[in-house]
């Protein structure tokens, strides 16, 4: 997919307005990526949440498309805004970007958005991603975030899409075990991936009161 700076299509304002905007000592994209927003007692939590809610509600589809067409910071921010507002019209675009895996860091935000959408279609996108990328034990992309999102959707939908990935010695175990230092690491259990997705989504539920 081509990369275009938003300035090239008349949306040069979106980087400062949505991506590098500050309500703390770091720009928004960095706060979203770091997970500090999920830490209890973070002093900027209320201001950060309010700014994200406001922007998720008011950003236009054209502005979101401009962000999704650029680099990882812009894509990460756009995906979070899409997920918070549950802009399901972006499902196909988010799915295409996740499967393409062109840039670092943004994939976790795509998985967050799909988990927030909460439908069978989103589970199918995540399943397709895991089918493609879990066998690639040489690639450390967004497999954990995708599994966590799929496990959350399975619990919500009453489905079992993730079961064949998480059986003993199945694709998830093989992917983790490919790096010796990750074997039996508590951060890489399916339960931990589900817990992290739940933290993100439940926190966003609190932001949007729904």
Short mmCIF file of C-alpha atoms in Angstrom, two decimals:
data_model
loop_
_atom_site.label_atom_id
_atom_site.label_comp_id
_atom_site.label_asym_id
_atom_site.label_seq_id
_atom_site.Cartn_x
_atom_site.Cartn_y
_atom_site.Cartn_z
CA UNK A 1 0.00 0.00 0.00
CA UNK A 2 1.44 3.42 -0.89
CA UNK A 3 2.50 5.86 1.83
CA UNK A 4 1.40 9.45 1.42
CA UNK A 5 2.02 12.35 3.76
CA UNK A 6 -1.35 13.92 4.65
CA UNK A 7 -0.06 17.25 3.31
CA UNK A 8 -0.08 15.75 -0.18
CA UNK A 9 -3.85 15.32 -0.07
CA UNK A 10 -4.74 18.52 1.75
CA UNK A 11 -4.82 17.17 5.31
CA UNK A 12 -1.53 18.40 6.68
CA UNK A 13 -3.19 19.43 9.94
CA UNK A 14 -4.02 15.90 11.08
CA UNK A 15 -0.56 15.02 12.41
CA UNK A 16 -0.41 17.86 14.92
CA UNK A 17 -4.14 17.75 15.62
CA UNK A 18 -4.45 14.03 16.38
CA UNK A 19 -1.07 12.26 16.48
CA UNK A 20 1.42 14.50 18.23
CA UNK A 21 -1.13 16.32 20.38
CA UNK A 22 -0.06 16.49 24.03
CA UNK A 23 -2.10 16.36 27.21
CA UNK A 24 0.87 15.01 29.19
CA UNK A 25 4.63 15.11 28.81
CA UNK A 26 4.53 12.84 25.72
CA UNK A 27 2.64 13.02 22.42
CA UNK A 28 -0.57 11.04 22.14
CA UNK A 29 0.78 8.31 19.88
CA UNK A 30 3.50 7.53 22.41
CA UNK A 31 1.09 7.37 25.33
CA UNK A 32 -1.19 5.02 23.41
CA UNK A 33 1.68 2.79 22.38
CA UNK A 34 3.33 2.68 25.81
CA UNK A 35 0.25 1.53 27.70
CA UNK A 36 0.72 4.17 30.40
CA UNK A 37 -2.94 5.05 30.04
CA UNK A 38 -3.79 1.67 31.59
CA UNK A 39 -1.70 2.13 34.71
CA UNK A 40 -3.68 2.92 37.88
CA UNK A 41 -2.97 6.35 39.26
CA UNK A 42 -1.55 7.86 36.09
CA UNK A 43 -2.11 11.60 36.72
CA UNK A 44 -3.04 12.47 33.15
CA UNK A 45 -5.60 9.69 32.67
CA UNK A 46 -8.76 11.82 32.79
CA UNK A 47 -7.44 14.52 30.46
CA UNK A 48 -6.06 11.94 28.07
CA UNK A 49 -9.33 9.99 28.01
CA UNK A 50 -11.38 13.13 27.41
CA UNK A 51 -9.17 14.22 24.53
CA UNK A 52 -9.36 10.77 22.91
CA UNK A 53 -13.16 10.61 23.29
CA UNK A 54 -13.58 14.08 21.81
CA UNK A 55 -11.35 13.37 18.84
CA UNK A 56 -12.77 9.89 18.23
CA UNK A 57 -16.21 11.48 18.05
CA UNK A 58 -15.37 14.44 15.84
CA UNK A 59 -12.62 13.26 13.48
CA UNK A 60 -13.93 12.84 9.95
CA UNK A 61 -13.62 9.74 7.81
CA UNK A 62 -11.43 11.69 5.39
CA UNK A 63 -9.07 12.65 8.21
CA UNK A 64 -8.90 9.03 9.38
CA UNK A 65 -8.13 7.86 5.86
CA UNK A 66 -5.34 10.44 5.63
CA UNK A 67 -3.82 9.09 8.85
CA UNK A 68 -4.19 5.46 7.78
CA UNK A 69 -2.33 6.20 4.58
CA UNK A 70 0.81 7.43 6.30
CA UNK A 71 3.39 5.99 8.74
CA UNK A 72 3.08 3.96 11.95
CA UNK A 73 2.40 6.80 14.39
CA UNK A 74 -0.48 8.05 12.29
CA UNK A 75 -1.88 4.59 11.70
CA UNK A 76 -1.65 3.64 15.37
CA UNK A 77 -3.48 6.81 16.42
CA UNK A 78 -6.16 6.42 13.76
CA UNK A 79 -6.81 2.81 14.74
CA UNK A 80 -7.25 3.78 18.38
CA UNK A 81 -9.69 6.53 17.48
CA UNK A 82 -11.55 4.12 15.20
CA UNK A 83 -11.69 1.50 17.95
CA UNK A 84 -12.83 3.88 20.68
CA UNK A 85 -15.66 5.18 18.49
CA UNK A 86 -16.37 1.74 16.99
CA UNK A 87 -16.20 3.09 13.43
CA UNK A 88 -17.05 -0.26 11.87
CA UNK A 89 -17.05 1.24 8.38
CA UNK A 90 -13.25 0.97 8.64
CA UNK A 91 -13.28 -2.79 9.30
CA UNK A 92 -12.06 -3.77 5.83
CA UNK A 93 -9.34 -1.11 5.79
CA UNK A 94 -8.12 -2.11 9.25
CA UNK A 95 -8.12 -5.77 8.25
CA UNK A 96 -6.13 -5.07 5.10
CA UNK A 97 -3.54 -3.06 7.03
CA UNK A 98 -3.22 -5.74 9.70
CA UNK A 99 -2.68 -8.51 7.17
CA UNK A 100 -0.21 -6.40 5.17
CA UNK A 101 1.90 -5.70 8.30
CA UNK A 102 3.82 -2.94 6.54
CA UNK A 103 4.97 -0.96 9.57
CA UNK A 104 5.88 -1.55 13.21
CA UNK A 105 3.75 -0.91 16.31
CA UNK A 106 0.45 -0.10 14.60
CA UNK A 107 -0.73 -3.72 14.38
CA UNK A 108 -1.64 -3.88 18.05
CA UNK A 109 -3.93 -0.90 17.54
CA UNK A 110 -5.63 -2.62 14.61
CA UNK A 111 -6.26 -5.63 16.84
CA UNK A 112 -7.69 -3.35 19.53
CA UNK A 113 -10.11 -1.85 16.99
CA UNK A 114 -11.25 -5.28 15.79
CA UNK A 115 -11.76 -6.44 19.37
CA UNK A 116 -13.86 -3.34 20.03
CA UNK A 117 -16.00 -3.96 16.94
CA UNK A 118 -16.83 -7.34 18.42
CA UNK A 119 -18.36 -9.31 15.54
CA UNK A 120 -17.85 -12.56 13.69
CA UNK A 121 -16.34 -10.64 10.78
CA UNK A 122 -13.64 -9.28 13.08
CA UNK A 123 -12.89 -12.74 14.42
CA UNK A 124 -12.46 -13.99 10.86
CA UNK A 125 -9.92 -11.23 10.11
CA UNK A 126 -7.91 -12.09 13.21
CA UNK A 127 -8.09 -15.81 12.41
CA UNK A 128 -6.78 -15.15 8.91
CA UNK A 129 -3.92 -13.11 10.35
CA UNK A 130 -2.93 -15.86 12.78
CA UNK A 131 -3.20 -18.53 10.08
CA UNK A 132 -0.76 -16.51 8.00
CA UNK A 133 1.70 -15.27 10.63
CA UNK A 134 1.86 -17.85 13.41
CA UNK A 135 3.62 -20.37 11.15
CA UNK A 136 6.25 -17.69 10.52
CA UNK A 137 8.23 -18.36 13.67
CA UNK A 138 10.94 -16.04 12.37
CA UNK A 139 8.61 -13.02 12.46
CA UNK A 140 7.81 -11.22 15.71
CA UNK A 141 4.94 -9.10 14.49
CA UNK A 142 1.53 -8.70 16.18
CA UNK A 143 0.72 -12.35 16.84
CA UNK A 144 0.22 -11.76 20.61
CA UNK A 145 -2.18 -8.86 20.11
CA UNK A 146 -4.12 -10.77 17.47
CA UNK A 147 -4.46 -13.83 19.70
CA UNK A 148 -5.59 -11.72 22.65
CA UNK A 149 -8.20 -9.98 20.53
CA UNK A 150 -9.45 -13.27 19.11
CA UNK A 151 -9.73 -14.83 22.56
CA UNK A 152 -11.78 -11.86 23.73
CA UNK A 153 -14.06 -12.14 20.71
CA UNK A 154 -14.48 -15.89 21.26
CA UNK A 155 -15.61 -15.19 24.82
CA UNK A 156 -18.00 -12.50 23.61
CA UNK A 157 -19.41 -14.44 20.67
CA UNK A 158 -19.43 -17.92 22.20
CA UNK A 159 -17.11 -19.19 19.47
CA UNK A 160 -13.86 -21.16 19.50
CA UNK A 161 -11.75 -19.69 16.70
CA UNK A 162 -8.63 -19.51 18.86
CA UNK A 163 -8.82 -23.09 20.16
CA UNK A 164 -6.82 -24.68 17.36
CA UNK A 165 -4.04 -22.14 17.84
CA UNK A 166 -3.78 -22.58 21.60
CA UNK A 167 -3.93 -26.36 22.00
CA UNK A 168 -0.74 -27.83 23.49
CA UNK A 169 2.08 -27.86 20.92
CA UNK A 170 -0.12 -26.12 18.36
CA UNK A 171 0.84 -22.99 16.41
CA UNK A 172 0.95 -20.62 19.37
CA UNK A 173 3.29 -22.85 21.39
CA UNK A 174 5.46 -23.38 18.33
CA UNK A 175 5.69 -19.64 17.66
CA UNK A 176 6.62 -18.86 21.28
CA UNK A 177 9.09 -21.75 21.55
CA UNK A 178 10.99 -20.62 18.46
CA UNK A 179 12.83 -18.18 20.74
CA UNK A 180 14.35 -20.13 23.60
CA UNK A 181 14.16 -17.29 26.12
CA UNK A 182 10.39 -17.02 25.64
CA UNK A 183 9.59 -20.65 26.43
CA UNK A 184 7.42 -20.83 29.56
CA UNK A 185 7.59 -17.05 29.91
CA UNK A 186 4.45 -15.84 31.73
CA UNK A 187 4.03 -12.88 29.38
CA UNK A 188 3.48 -15.22 26.44
CA UNK A 189 0.60 -17.36 27.66
CA UNK A 190 -2.76 -17.08 25.85
CA UNK A 191 -4.32 -15.97 29.13
CA UNK A 192 -1.91 -13.05 29.34
CA UNK A 193 -2.70 -11.96 25.78
CA UNK A 194 -6.41 -12.07 26.59
CA UNK A 195 -5.81 -10.12 29.82
CA UNK A 196 -4.00 -7.34 27.98
CA UNK A 197 -6.75 -7.03 25.37
CA UNK A 198 -9.35 -6.95 28.12
CA UNK A 199 -7.47 -4.14 29.85
CA UNK A 200 -7.46 -2.05 26.69
CA UNK A 201 -11.07 -2.70 25.75
CA UNK A 202 -12.51 -2.41 29.25
CA UNK A 203 -10.63 0.85 29.74
CA UNK A 204 -12.04 2.15 26.46
CA UNK A 205 -15.50 1.02 27.57
CA UNK A 206 -15.05 3.21 30.61
CA UNK A 207 -14.02 6.15 28.44
CA UNK A 208 -17.07 5.90 26.22
CA UNK A 209 -19.52 4.73 28.87
CA UNK A 210 -20.52 1.83 26.67
#
